[in-house]
PDB file of C-alpha atoms in Angstrom:
ATOM      1  CA  UNK A   1      23.586   4.227  17.979  1.00 58.00           C
ATOM      2  CA  UNK A   2      25.961   5.072  20.887  1.00 61.00           C
ATOM      3  CA  UNK A   3      28.706   2.731  20.461  1.00 63.00           C
ATOM      4  CA  UNK A   4      29.391   2.710  24.150  1.00 66.00           C
ATOM      5  CA  UNK A   5      25.794   1.409  24.679  1.00 74.00           C
ATOM      6  CA  UNK A   6      24.968  -2.269  24.020  1.00 84.00           C
ATOM      7  CA  UNK A   7      22.309  -2.712  21.381  1.00 91.00           C
ATOM      8  CA  UNK A   8      19.015  -4.030  22.040  1.00 97.00           C
ATOM      9  CA  UNK A   9      18.421  -7.920  21.351  1.00 98.00           C
ATOM     10  CA  UNK A  10      15.738  -9.732  19.374  1.00 98.00           C
ATOM     11  CA  UNK A  11      13.808 -10.333  22.412  1.00 98.00           C
ATOM     12  CA  UNK A  12      13.340  -6.779  23.208  1.00 98.00           C
ATOM     13  CA  UNK A  13      12.083  -5.945  19.665  1.00 98.00           C
ATOM     14  CA  UNK A  14       9.541  -9.431  20.011  1.00 98.00           C
ATOM     15  CA  UNK A  15       8.376  -7.723  23.238  1.00 98.00           C
ATOM     16  CA  UNK A  16       7.564  -4.389  21.733  1.00 98.00           C
ATOM     17  CA  UNK A  17       6.028  -5.943  18.698  1.00 98.00           C
ATOM     18  CA  UNK A  18       3.740  -8.409  20.961  1.00 98.00           C
ATOM     19  CA  UNK A  19       2.803  -5.491  23.149  1.00 98.00           C
ATOM     20  CA  UNK A  20       1.468  -3.778  20.032  1.00 98.00           C
ATOM     21  CA  UNK A  21       0.018  -6.832  18.427  1.00 98.00           C
ATOM     22  CA  UNK A  22      -0.729  -9.081  21.317  1.00 98.00           C
ATOM     23  CA  UNK A  23      -0.474 -12.778  20.203  1.00 98.00           C
ATOM     24  CA  UNK A  24      -3.660 -13.555  22.061  1.00 97.00           C
ATOM     25  CA  UNK A  25      -5.597 -11.663  19.483  1.00 98.00           C
ATOM     26  CA  UNK A  26      -4.495 -14.068  16.655  1.00 98.00           C
ATOM     27  CA  UNK A  27      -6.856 -16.471  15.179  1.00 96.00           C
ATOM     28  CA  UNK A  28      -6.457 -20.230  16.336  1.00 95.00           C
ATOM     29  CA  UNK A  29      -5.503 -21.292  12.920  1.00 95.00           C
ATOM     30  CA  UNK A  30      -2.744 -18.821  12.814  1.00 96.00           C
ATOM     31  CA  UNK A  31       1.046 -18.941  13.150  1.00 95.00           C
ATOM     32  CA  UNK A  32       2.700 -15.702  14.643  1.00 97.00           C
ATOM     33  CA  UNK A  33       5.748 -14.732  16.508  1.00 98.00           C
ATOM     34  CA  UNK A  34       9.210 -15.654  16.010  1.00 98.00           C
ATOM     35  CA  UNK A  35       9.836 -17.813  13.025  1.00 97.00           C
ATOM     36  CA  UNK A  36      13.590 -18.281  13.615  1.00 97.00           C
ATOM     37  CA  UNK A  37      16.666 -16.245  15.031  1.00 97.00           C
ATOM     38  CA  UNK A  38      18.134 -16.128  18.650  1.00 97.00           C
ATOM     39  CA  UNK A  39      16.477 -14.065  20.962  1.00 98.00           C
ATOM     40  CA  UNK A  40      19.604 -13.233  22.549  1.00 98.00           C
ATOM     41  CA  UNK A  41      21.050 -11.786  19.341  1.00 98.00           C
ATOM     42  CA  UNK A  42      21.712  -8.162  18.954  1.00 98.00           C
ATOM     43  CA  UNK A  43      19.392  -6.143  16.868  1.00 98.00           C
ATOM     44  CA  UNK A  44      20.848  -2.774  14.947  1.00 98.00           C
ATOM     45  CA  UNK A  45      18.819  -2.821  11.850  1.00 98.00           C
ATOM     46  CA  UNK A  46      15.261  -3.944  11.089  1.00 98.00           C
ATOM     47  CA  UNK A  47      13.342  -4.392   7.896  1.00 98.00           C
ATOM     48  CA  UNK A  48       9.558  -4.412   7.904  1.00 98.00           C
ATOM     49  CA  UNK A  49       7.484  -6.144   5.033  1.00 98.00           C
ATOM     50  CA  UNK A  50       4.207  -7.423   4.220  1.00 98.00           C
ATOM     51  CA  UNK A  51       5.683 -10.811   2.863  1.00 98.00           C
ATOM     52  CA  UNK A  52       8.851 -13.012   3.838  1.00 98.00           C
ATOM     53  CA  UNK A  53       9.372 -13.637   0.017  1.00 97.00           C
ATOM     54  CA  UNK A  54      12.865 -14.750  -1.265  1.00 96.00           C
ATOM     55  CA  UNK A  55      13.382 -11.245  -2.739  1.00 97.00           C
ATOM     56  CA  UNK A  56      12.644  -9.447   0.408  1.00 98.00           C
ATOM     57  CA  UNK A  57      15.047 -11.784   2.138  1.00 98.00           C
ATOM     58  CA  UNK A  58      17.557 -10.977  -0.539  1.00 97.00           C
ATOM     59  CA  UNK A  59      17.338  -7.522   0.433  1.00 98.00           C
ATOM     60  CA  UNK A  60      17.475  -7.993   3.937  1.00 98.00           C
ATOM     61  CA  UNK A  61      20.676  -9.727   3.822  1.00 98.00           C
ATOM     62  CA  UNK A  62      22.256  -7.458   1.571  1.00 98.00           C
ATOM     63  CA  UNK A  63      21.550  -4.304   3.996  1.00 98.00           C
ATOM     64  CA  UNK A  64      22.806  -6.389   6.701  1.00 98.00           C
ATOM     65  CA  UNK A  65      19.589  -6.507   8.687  1.00 98.00           C
ATOM     66  CA  UNK A  66      19.415  -8.097  11.914  1.00 98.00           C
ATOM     67  CA  UNK A  67      15.693  -8.906  12.094  1.00 98.00           C
ATOM     68  CA  UNK A  68      13.112  -9.192   9.436  1.00 98.00           C
ATOM     69  CA  UNK A  69       9.509  -8.161  10.479  1.00 98.00           C
ATOM     70  CA  UNK A  70       6.714  -9.570   8.013  1.00 98.00           C
ATOM     71  CA  UNK A  71       2.772  -9.546   8.260  1.00 98.00           C
ATOM     72  CA  UNK A  72       2.525 -12.617   6.443  1.00 98.00           C
ATOM     73  CA  UNK A  73       3.702 -15.743   8.148  1.00 97.00           C
ATOM     74  CA  UNK A  74       6.359 -17.854   6.342  1.00 96.00           C
ATOM     75  CA  UNK A  75       5.135 -21.028   7.746  1.00 93.00           C
ATOM     76  CA  UNK A  76       1.217 -20.608   8.007  1.00 87.00           C
ATOM     77  CA  UNK A  77       0.541 -24.319   7.759  1.00 81.00           C
ATOM     78  CA  UNK A  78       2.050 -27.319   9.634  1.00 76.00           C
ATOM     79  CA  UNK A  79       5.460 -28.647   8.192  1.00 81.00           C
ATOM     80  CA  UNK A  80       7.462 -31.526   8.939  1.00 81.00           C
ATOM     81  CA  UNK A  81      10.591 -30.060   7.908  1.00 86.00           C
ATOM     82  CA  UNK A  82      12.536 -26.926   6.154  1.00 90.00           C
ATOM     83  CA  UNK A  83      15.001 -28.492   3.562  1.00 92.00           C
ATOM     84  CA  UNK A  84      17.132 -25.956   1.687  1.00 92.00           C
ATOM     85  CA  UNK A  85      15.950 -27.372  -1.578  1.00 89.00           C
ATOM     86  CA  UNK A  86      12.429 -26.208  -0.917  1.00 90.00           C
ATOM     87  CA  UNK A  87      11.325 -22.550  -1.432  1.00 89.00           C
ATOM     88  CA  UNK A  88      10.351 -21.962   2.290  1.00 92.00           C
ATOM     89  CA  UNK A  89      13.083 -24.261   3.615  1.00 93.00           C
ATOM     90  CA  UNK A  90      15.813 -22.053   1.510  1.00 95.00           C
ATOM     91  CA  UNK A  91      14.497 -18.976   3.273  1.00 96.00           C
ATOM     92  CA  UNK A  92      15.001 -20.251   6.746  1.00 95.00           C
ATOM     93  CA  UNK A  93      18.361 -21.331   6.053  1.00 96.00           C
ATOM     94  CA  UNK A  94      19.344 -18.280   4.134  1.00 97.00           C
ATOM     95  CA  UNK A  95      17.983 -16.289   7.229  1.00 97.00           C
ATOM     96  CA  UNK A  96      19.796 -18.315   9.744  1.00 97.00           C
ATOM     97  CA  UNK A  97      23.345 -18.482   7.947  1.00 97.00           C
ATOM     98  CA  UNK A  98      23.000 -14.573   7.796  1.00 97.00           C
ATOM     99  CA  UNK A  99      22.152 -14.228  11.520  1.00 97.00           C
ATOM    100  CA  UNK A 100      19.013 -12.359  10.405  1.00 98.00           C
ATOM    101  CA  UNK A 101      15.920 -13.403  12.741  1.00 98.00           C
ATOM    102  CA  UNK A 102      12.116 -13.418  11.209  1.00 98.00           C
ATOM    103  CA  UNK A 103       9.029 -12.421  13.195  1.00 98.00           C
ATOM    104  CA  UNK A 104       5.369 -12.332  11.949  1.00 98.00           C
ATOM    105  CA  UNK A 105       2.523 -10.445  13.383  1.00 98.00           C
ATOM    106  CA  UNK A 106      -0.671 -11.611  11.292  1.00 98.00           C
ATOM    107  CA  UNK A 107      -4.212 -11.867  12.611  1.00 98.00           C
ATOM    108  CA  UNK A 108      -3.008 -10.180  15.768  1.00 98.00           C
ATOM    109  CA  UNK A 109      -1.791  -7.364  13.874  1.00 98.00           C
ATOM    110  CA  UNK A 110      -5.342  -7.452  11.846  1.00 98.00           C
ATOM    111  CA  UNK A 111      -7.258  -7.445  15.264  1.00 98.00           C
ATOM    112  CA  UNK A 112      -5.047  -4.918  17.391  1.00 98.00           C
ATOM    113  CA  UNK A 113      -5.975  -1.399  17.917  1.00 98.00           C
ATOM    114  CA  UNK A 114      -4.007   0.024  16.036  1.00 98.00           C
ATOM    115  CA  UNK A 115      -3.898  -2.471  13.704  1.00 98.00           C
ATOM    116  CA  UNK A 116      -3.742  -3.199  10.049  1.00 98.00           C
ATOM    117  CA  UNK A 117      -6.932  -1.659   9.060  1.00 98.00           C
ATOM    118  CA  UNK A 118      -6.392   1.682  11.181  1.00 98.00           C
ATOM    119  CA  UNK A 119      -3.203   2.116   8.879  1.00 98.00           C
ATOM    120  CA  UNK A 120      -5.366   1.467   5.845  1.00 98.00           C
ATOM    121  CA  UNK A 121      -8.178   3.867   7.427  1.00 98.00           C
ATOM    122  CA  UNK A 122      -5.035   6.701   7.863  1.00 98.00           C
ATOM    123  CA  UNK A 123      -3.695   6.244   4.445  1.00 98.00           C
ATOM    124  CA  UNK A 124      -7.200   6.750   2.893  1.00 98.00           C
ATOM    125  CA  UNK A 125      -8.335   9.562   5.201  1.00 98.00           C
ATOM    126  CA  UNK A 126     -11.063   7.711   6.934  1.00 98.00           C
ATOM    127  CA  UNK A 127     -11.519   8.614  10.618  1.00 98.00           C
ATOM    128  CA  UNK A 128     -11.957   5.336  12.449  1.00 98.00           C
ATOM    129  CA  UNK A 129     -15.069   4.860  14.894  1.00 98.00           C
ATOM    130  CA  UNK A 130     -15.030   1.419  15.754  1.00 98.00           C
ATOM    131  CA  UNK A 131     -14.023  -2.392  14.595  1.00 98.00           C
ATOM    132  CA  UNK A 132     -16.219  -3.770  11.748  1.00 98.00           C
ATOM    133  CA  UNK A 133     -16.101  -7.157  13.567  1.00 98.00           C
ATOM    134  CA  UNK A 134     -15.450  -6.189  17.154  1.00 97.00           C
ATOM    135  CA  UNK A 135     -14.054  -8.483  19.696  1.00 96.00           C
ATOM    136  CA  UNK A 136     -13.222  -8.694  23.378  1.00 91.00           C
ATOM    137  CA  UNK A 137     -15.078  -7.422  26.363  1.00 93.00           C
ATOM    138  CA  UNK A 138     -15.385  -3.889  25.202  1.00 95.00           C
ATOM    139  CA  UNK A 139     -15.161  -4.440  21.659  1.00 96.00           C
ATOM    140  CA  UNK A 140     -12.348  -2.090  21.133  1.00 96.00           C
ATOM    141  CA  UNK A 141     -10.500  -4.613  19.067  1.00 98.00           C
ATOM    142  CA  UNK A 142     -11.346  -6.833  16.053  1.00 98.00           C
ATOM    143  CA  UNK A 143     -10.954  -7.345  12.494  1.00 97.00           C
ATOM    144  CA  UNK A 144     -11.787  -4.334  10.079  1.00 98.00           C
ATOM    145  CA  UNK A 145     -12.799  -0.705  10.765  1.00 98.00           C
ATOM    146  CA  UNK A 146     -15.922   1.468  10.262  1.00 98.00           C
ATOM    147  CA  UNK A 147     -15.198   5.180   9.877  1.00 98.00           C
ATOM    148  CA  UNK A 148     -16.250   8.408   8.182  1.00 98.00           C
ATOM    149  CA  UNK A 149     -14.703  10.972   5.747  1.00 98.00           C
ATOM    150  CA  UNK A 150     -14.388  14.390   6.550  1.00 98.00           C
ATOM    151  CA  UNK A 151     -16.531  15.324   3.938  1.00 98.00           C
ATOM    152  CA  UNK A 152     -18.664  13.807   1.510  1.00 98.00           C
ATOM    153  CA  UNK A 153     -17.433  12.885  -2.171  1.00 98.00           C
ATOM    154  CA  UNK A 154     -18.603  10.996  -5.080  1.00 98.00           C
ATOM    155  CA  UNK A 155     -17.754   7.297  -5.246  1.00 98.00           C
ATOM    156  CA  UNK A 156     -15.843   7.961  -8.467  1.00 98.00           C
ATOM    157  CA  UNK A 157     -13.866  10.378  -6.475  1.00 98.00           C
ATOM    158  CA  UNK A 158     -13.344   7.980  -3.610  1.00 98.00           C
ATOM    159  CA  UNK A 159     -11.909   5.184  -5.837  1.00 98.00           C
ATOM    160  CA  UNK A 160      -9.528   7.930  -7.235  1.00 98.00           C
ATOM    161  CA  UNK A 161      -8.684   8.726  -3.477  1.00 98.00           C
ATOM    162  CA  UNK A 162      -7.976   4.855  -2.666  1.00 98.00           C
ATOM    163  CA  UNK A 163      -5.903   4.451  -5.746  1.00 98.00           C
ATOM    164  CA  UNK A 164      -3.714   7.565  -5.048  1.00 98.00           C
ATOM    165  CA  UNK A 165      -3.102   6.693  -1.379  1.00 98.00           C
ATOM    166  CA  UNK A 166      -1.930   3.177  -2.009  1.00 98.00           C
ATOM    167  CA  UNK A 167       1.124   1.972  -3.570  1.00 97.00           C
ATOM    168  CA  UNK A 168       0.981   0.830  -7.319  1.00 96.00           C
ATOM    169  CA  UNK A 169       0.119  -2.497  -8.423  1.00 97.00           C
ATOM    170  CA  UNK A 170      -0.215  -4.072 -12.054  1.00 95.00           C
ATOM    171  CA  UNK A 171      -4.351  -4.037 -11.817  1.00 91.00           C
ATOM    172  CA  UNK A 172      -4.777  -1.113  -9.828  1.00 95.00           C
ATOM    173  CA  UNK A 173      -7.977  -0.353  -8.204  1.00 97.00           C
ATOM    174  CA  UNK A 174     -11.555  -1.542  -9.024  1.00 97.00           C
ATOM    175  CA  UNK A 175     -14.800   0.137  -8.015  1.00 98.00           C
ATOM    176  CA  UNK A 176     -18.396  -1.382  -8.264  1.00 98.00           C
ATOM    177  CA  UNK A 177     -20.949   1.059  -7.776  1.00 97.00           C
ATOM    178  CA  UNK A 178     -22.448   4.426  -9.241  1.00 97.00           C
ATOM    179  CA  UNK A 179     -19.787   6.927  -9.678  1.00 98.00           C
ATOM    180  CA  UNK A 180     -22.047   9.831  -8.434  1.00 98.00           C
ATOM    181  CA  UNK A 181     -23.063   7.908  -5.545  1.00 98.00           C
ATOM    182  CA  UNK A 182     -22.365  10.131  -2.147  1.00 98.00           C
ATOM    183  CA  UNK A 183     -19.688   8.465   0.160  1.00 98.00           C
ATOM    184  CA  UNK A 184     -19.205   9.635   3.605  1.00 98.00           C
ATOM    185  CA  UNK A 185     -19.171   6.239   5.921  1.00 98.00           C
ATOM    186  CA  UNK A 186     -16.849   3.567   5.174  1.00 98.00           C
ATOM    187  CA  UNK A 187     -16.024   0.109   5.952  1.00 98.00           C
ATOM    188  CA  UNK A 188     -12.567  -1.360   5.482  1.00 98.00           C
ATOM    189  CA  UNK A 189     -10.539  -4.418   5.975  1.00 98.00           C
ATOM    190  CA  UNK A 190      -7.032  -4.971   4.965  1.00 98.00           C
ATOM    191  CA  UNK A 191      -6.369  -8.401   3.380  1.00 97.00           C
ATOM    192  CA  UNK A 192      -9.120 -10.612   1.860  1.00 96.00           C
ATOM    193  CA  UNK A 193     -12.553  -9.522   2.994  1.00 96.00           C
ATOM    194  CA  UNK A 194     -15.182 -10.881   0.880  1.00 93.00           C
ATOM    195  CA  UNK A 195     -16.676 -13.208   3.968  1.00 94.00           C
ATOM    196  CA  UNK A 196     -17.114  -9.856   5.830  1.00 97.00           C
ATOM    197  CA  UNK A 197     -19.434  -8.196   3.132  1.00 97.00           C
ATOM    198  CA  UNK A 198     -22.558  -8.987   5.480  1.00 96.00           C
ATOM    199  CA  UNK A 199     -20.830  -7.069   8.243  1.00 97.00           C
ATOM    200  CA  UNK A 200     -20.176  -4.133   5.781  1.00 97.00           C
ATOM    201  CA  UNK A 201     -24.094  -4.110   4.826  1.00 97.00           C
ATOM    202  CA  UNK A 202     -25.174  -4.388   8.347  1.00 96.00           C
ATOM    203  CA  UNK A 203     -22.840  -1.394   9.112  1.00 97.00           C
ATOM    204  CA  UNK A 204     -25.113   0.945   6.882  1.00 97.00           C
ATOM    205  CA  UNK A 205     -21.825   2.404   5.523  1.00 98.00           C
ATOM    206  CA  UNK A 206     -21.742   3.763   1.930  1.00 98.00           C
ATOM    207  CA  UNK A 207     -18.503   2.027   0.755  1.00 98.00           C
ATOM    208  CA  UNK A 208     -16.593  -0.984   1.606  1.00 98.00           C
ATOM    209  CA  UNK A 209     -12.650  -1.196   0.814  1.00 98.00           C
ATOM    210  CA  UNK A 210     -10.721  -4.411   0.750  1.00 98.00           C
ATOM    211  CA  UNK A 211      -9.021  -6.951  -1.207  1.00 98.00           C
ATOM    212  CA  UNK A 212      -9.381 -10.132  -3.135  1.00 97.00           C
ATOM    213  CA  UNK A 213     -13.031  -9.776  -3.781  1.00 98.00           C
ATOM    214  CA  UNK A 214     -14.620 -12.870  -5.806  1.00 97.00           C
ATOM    215  CA  UNK A 215     -17.110 -12.343  -8.667  1.00 97.00           C
ATOM    216  CA  UNK A 216     -20.111 -14.187  -7.007  1.00 97.00           C
ATOM    217  CA  UNK A 217     -19.821 -12.741  -3.458  1.00 96.00           C
ATOM    218  CA  UNK A 218     -19.384  -9.289  -5.072  1.00 97.00           C
ATOM    219  CA  UNK A 219     -22.437  -9.900  -7.243  1.00 97.00           C
ATOM    220  CA  UNK A 220     -24.716 -11.166  -4.811  1.00 96.00           C
ATOM    221  CA  UNK A 221     -23.661  -8.392  -2.357  1.00 97.00           C
ATOM    222  CA  UNK A 222     -24.605  -5.902  -4.765  1.00 97.00           C
ATOM    223  CA  UNK A 223     -28.070  -7.007  -5.364  1.00 96.00           C
ATOM    224  CA  UNK A 224     -29.077  -6.884  -1.678  1.00 95.00           C
ATOM    225  CA  UNK A 225     -30.841  -3.989  -0.337  1.00 90.00           C
ATOM    226  CA  UNK A 226     -28.689  -1.174   1.143  1.00 88.00           C
ATOM    227  CA  UNK A 227     -25.386  -2.557  -0.237  1.00 97.00           C
ATOM    228  CA  UNK A 228     -22.560  -0.357   0.214  1.00 98.00           C
ATOM    229  CA  UNK A 229     -20.424   0.181  -3.232  1.00 98.00           C
ATOM    230  CA  UNK A 230     -17.221  -2.049  -3.252  1.00 98.00           C
ATOM    231  CA  UNK A 231     -13.610  -0.972  -3.630  1.00 98.00           C
ATOM    232  CA  UNK A 232     -11.355  -3.922  -4.317  1.00 98.00           C
ATOM    233  CA  UNK A 233      -7.718  -3.600  -4.151  1.00 98.00           C
ATOM    234  CA  UNK A 234      -4.484  -5.733  -4.362  1.00 98.00           C
ATOM    235  CA  UNK A 235      -3.968  -7.709  -1.085  1.00 98.00           C
ATOM    236  CA  UNK A 236      -0.484  -6.771  -0.550  1.00 98.00           C
ATOM    237  CA  UNK A 237      -1.312  -2.676  -1.234  1.00 98.00           C
ATOM    238  CA  UNK A 238      -4.249  -3.086   1.546  1.00 98.00           C
ATOM    239  CA  UNK A 239      -1.723  -4.107   3.853  1.00 98.00           C
ATOM    240  CA  UNK A 240       1.632  -2.013   3.243  1.00 98.00           C
ATOM    241  CA  UNK A 241       0.658   0.797   5.201  1.00 98.00           C
ATOM    242  CA  UNK A 242       0.836  -1.495   8.184  1.00 98.00           C
ATOM    243  CA  UNK A 243       4.670  -1.590   7.604  1.00 98.00           C
ATOM    244  CA  UNK A 244       5.156   2.177   8.517  1.00 98.00           C
ATOM    245  CA  UNK A 245       2.829   1.290  11.755  1.00 98.00           C
ATOM    246  CA  UNK A 246       4.953  -1.572  13.011  1.00 98.00           C
ATOM    247  CA  UNK A 247       8.267   0.440  12.011  1.00 98.00           C
ATOM    248  CA  UNK A 248       7.117   3.355  14.134  1.00 98.00           C
ATOM    249  CA  UNK A 249       6.423   0.540  17.208  1.00 98.00           C
ATOM    250  CA  UNK A 250       9.993  -0.430  16.946  1.00 98.00           C
ATOM    251  CA  UNK A 251      11.263   3.112  16.516  1.00 98.00           C
ATOM    252  CA  UNK A 252       9.654   4.128  19.682  1.00 98.00           C
ATOM    253  CA  UNK A 253      10.582   0.970  21.747  1.00 98.00           C
ATOM    254  CA  UNK A 254      14.321   0.650  20.139  1.00 97.00           C
ATOM    255  CA  UNK A 255      15.811   4.339  19.894  1.00 95.00           C
ATOM    256  CA  UNK A 256      19.081   4.189  17.949  1.00 94.00           C
ATOM    257  CA  UNK A 257      17.959   0.905  16.054  1.00 98.00           C
ATOM    258  CA  UNK A 258      17.966   1.683  12.101  1.00 98.00           C
ATOM    259  CA  UNK A 259      14.217   0.444  11.223  1.00 98.00           C
ATOM    260  CA  UNK A 260      13.256   0.516   7.298  1.00 98.00           C
ATOM    261  CA  UNK A 261      10.188  -0.062   5.390  1.00 98.00           C
ATOM    262  CA  UNK A 262      10.542  -2.310   2.433  1.00 98.00           C
ATOM    263  CA  UNK A 263       9.479  -0.591  -0.739  1.00 95.00           C
ATOM    264  CA  UNK A 264       9.673  -3.807  -2.787  1.00 97.00           C
ATOM    265  CA  UNK A 265       6.309  -4.758  -4.456  1.00 97.00           C
ATOM    266  CA  UNK A 266       5.600  -8.399  -3.401  1.00 97.00           C
ATOM    267  CA  UNK A 267       2.235  -8.400  -4.883  1.00 97.00           C
ATOM    268  CA  UNK A 268       2.293 -11.551  -7.278  1.00 96.00           C
ATOM    269  CA  UNK A 269       0.606  -9.869 -10.232  1.00 95.00           C
ATOM    270  CA  UNK A 270       3.097  -8.286 -12.711  1.00 94.00           C
ATOM    271  CA  UNK A 271       1.026  -7.265 -15.625  1.00 94.00           C
ATOM    272  CA  UNK A 272      -2.109  -5.743 -16.462  1.00 90.00           C
ATOM    273  CA  UNK A 273      -4.340  -4.949 -19.486  1.00 90.00           C
ATOM    274  CA  UNK A 274      -7.450  -2.973 -20.101  1.00 82.00           C
ATOM    275  CA  UNK A 275      -9.922  -4.831 -22.405  1.00 78.00           C
ATOM    276  CA  UNK A 276     -10.495  -2.967 -25.700  1.00 73.00           C
ATOM    277  CA  UNK A 277     -14.092  -4.384 -26.297  1.00 68.00           C
ATOM    278  CA  UNK A 278     -17.271  -2.482 -25.599  1.00 63.00           C
ATOM    279  CA  UNK A 279     -19.786  -3.343 -23.063  1.00 58.00           C
ATOM    280  CA  UNK A 280     -23.105  -2.210 -22.125  1.00 58.00           C
ATOM    281  CA  UNK A 281     -23.324  -0.322 -18.709  1.00 57.00           C
ATOM    282  CA  UNK A 282     -24.694  -2.763 -16.106  1.00 53.00           C
ATOM    283  CA  UNK A 283     -28.367  -2.102 -14.791  1.00 52.00           C
ATOM    284  CA  UNK A 284     -28.351  -1.363 -10.964  1.00 52.00           C
ATOM    285  CA  UNK A 285     -28.842  -4.474  -9.425  1.00 50.00           C
ATOM    286  CA  UNK A 286     -32.235  -5.504  -8.097  1.00 49.00           C
ATOM    287  CA  UNK A 287     -32.933  -5.836  -4.181  1.00 45.00           C
ATOM    288  CA  UNK A 288     -33.005  -8.816  -2.406  1.00 42.00           C
ATOM    289  CA  UNK A 289     -33.162 -10.122   1.090  1.00 42.00           C
ATOM    290  CA  UNK A 290     -29.908  -9.999   3.424  1.00 40.00           C
ATOM    291  CA  UNK A 291     -28.211 -13.247   4.891  1.00 41.00           C
ATOM    292  CA  UNK A 292     -26.918 -14.059   8.153  1.00 42.00           C
ATOM    293  CA  UNK A 293     -23.300 -12.537   8.857  1.00 42.00           C
ATOM    294  CA  UNK A 294     -20.287 -14.906   8.362  1.00 43.00           C
ATOM    295  CA  UNK A 295     -18.411 -16.855  11.022  1.00 42.00           C
ATOM    296  CA  UNK A 296     -15.071 -15.594  11.803  1.00 41.00           C
ATOM    297  CA  UNK A 297     -13.496 -18.653  10.520  1.00 40.00           C
ATOM    298  CA  UNK A 298     -12.981 -17.378   7.070  1.00 43.00           C
ATOM    299  CA  UNK A 299     -12.629 -13.646   8.116  1.00 42.00           C
ATOM    300  CA  UNK A 300      -8.977 -12.928   7.843  1.00 42.00           C
ATOM    301  CA  UNK A 301      -6.692 -13.266   4.871  1.00 43.00           C
ATOM    302  CA  UNK A 302      -9.302 -15.709   3.240  1.00 45.00           C
ATOM    303  CA  UNK A 303      -7.976 -18.245   5.251  1.00 42.00           C
ATOM    304  CA  UNK A 304     -10.141 -21.237   6.748  1.00 39.00           C
ATOM    305  CA  UNK A 305      -9.521 -23.512   9.762  1.00 38.00           C
ATOM    306  CA  UNK A 306      -7.175 -26.146   9.093  1.00 35.00           C
TER     307      UNK A 306
END
């Protein structure tokens, strides 16, 4: 940055982020925007991460970062205080003392176009067609995406594609479906997505990629006629591609500012082990009737209305 030119301030960074990820797209239970920091303070270094964990804050402070941008909010639920002897309060105090602002773009970044699921699609080589759960007058924004691969490939190869494209985690990537099933059209949703299984079925896609799939919803889904194969990835890994997208937003809006993407793995699981027992291969699930699609209250990140 030219030392003769005053650096942009936190307010300018916030304006760029809220243009890309309008706060009005956030779910009403969500908490997005500037968490702490002075809008008038200058910004020369920015770090983008999925989670505002203590370790990520350590990295930001050590690197002299003026603004930490995360996908997940620090204070999602209502709080009555932020004492320094509590985990979240400690993060707030340390950020304030270091002069580092914190900004979160959560469900507004999920719904924006481009947003979290567009970044996931790009990483997987999926050409986006439309939102999985369209919102707004023209349906151009909304949660999740539907798209297609440039060429059909077996489900086994598609699972390997997903694993190779996303950052490694302790438990990797799981697939549910016939390894030889042809995959061309794909639905995906960054973050917890089993509440959108019905939408994925209704979309008529061959596979659905998301995170945090639970046993019973996944099992019931696979027993329904026309159900797409499932790819279950770590929540953090599914949203990490968004960090590069948000970093590009800031680089374009704030030339001269150093913007970095955190490489710290904040997935909470640290160990993974494959079982050594032998099990019979499961038979193909029987078909049953479909159910009504879910409401949007539990669509994003597995959250419910408070």
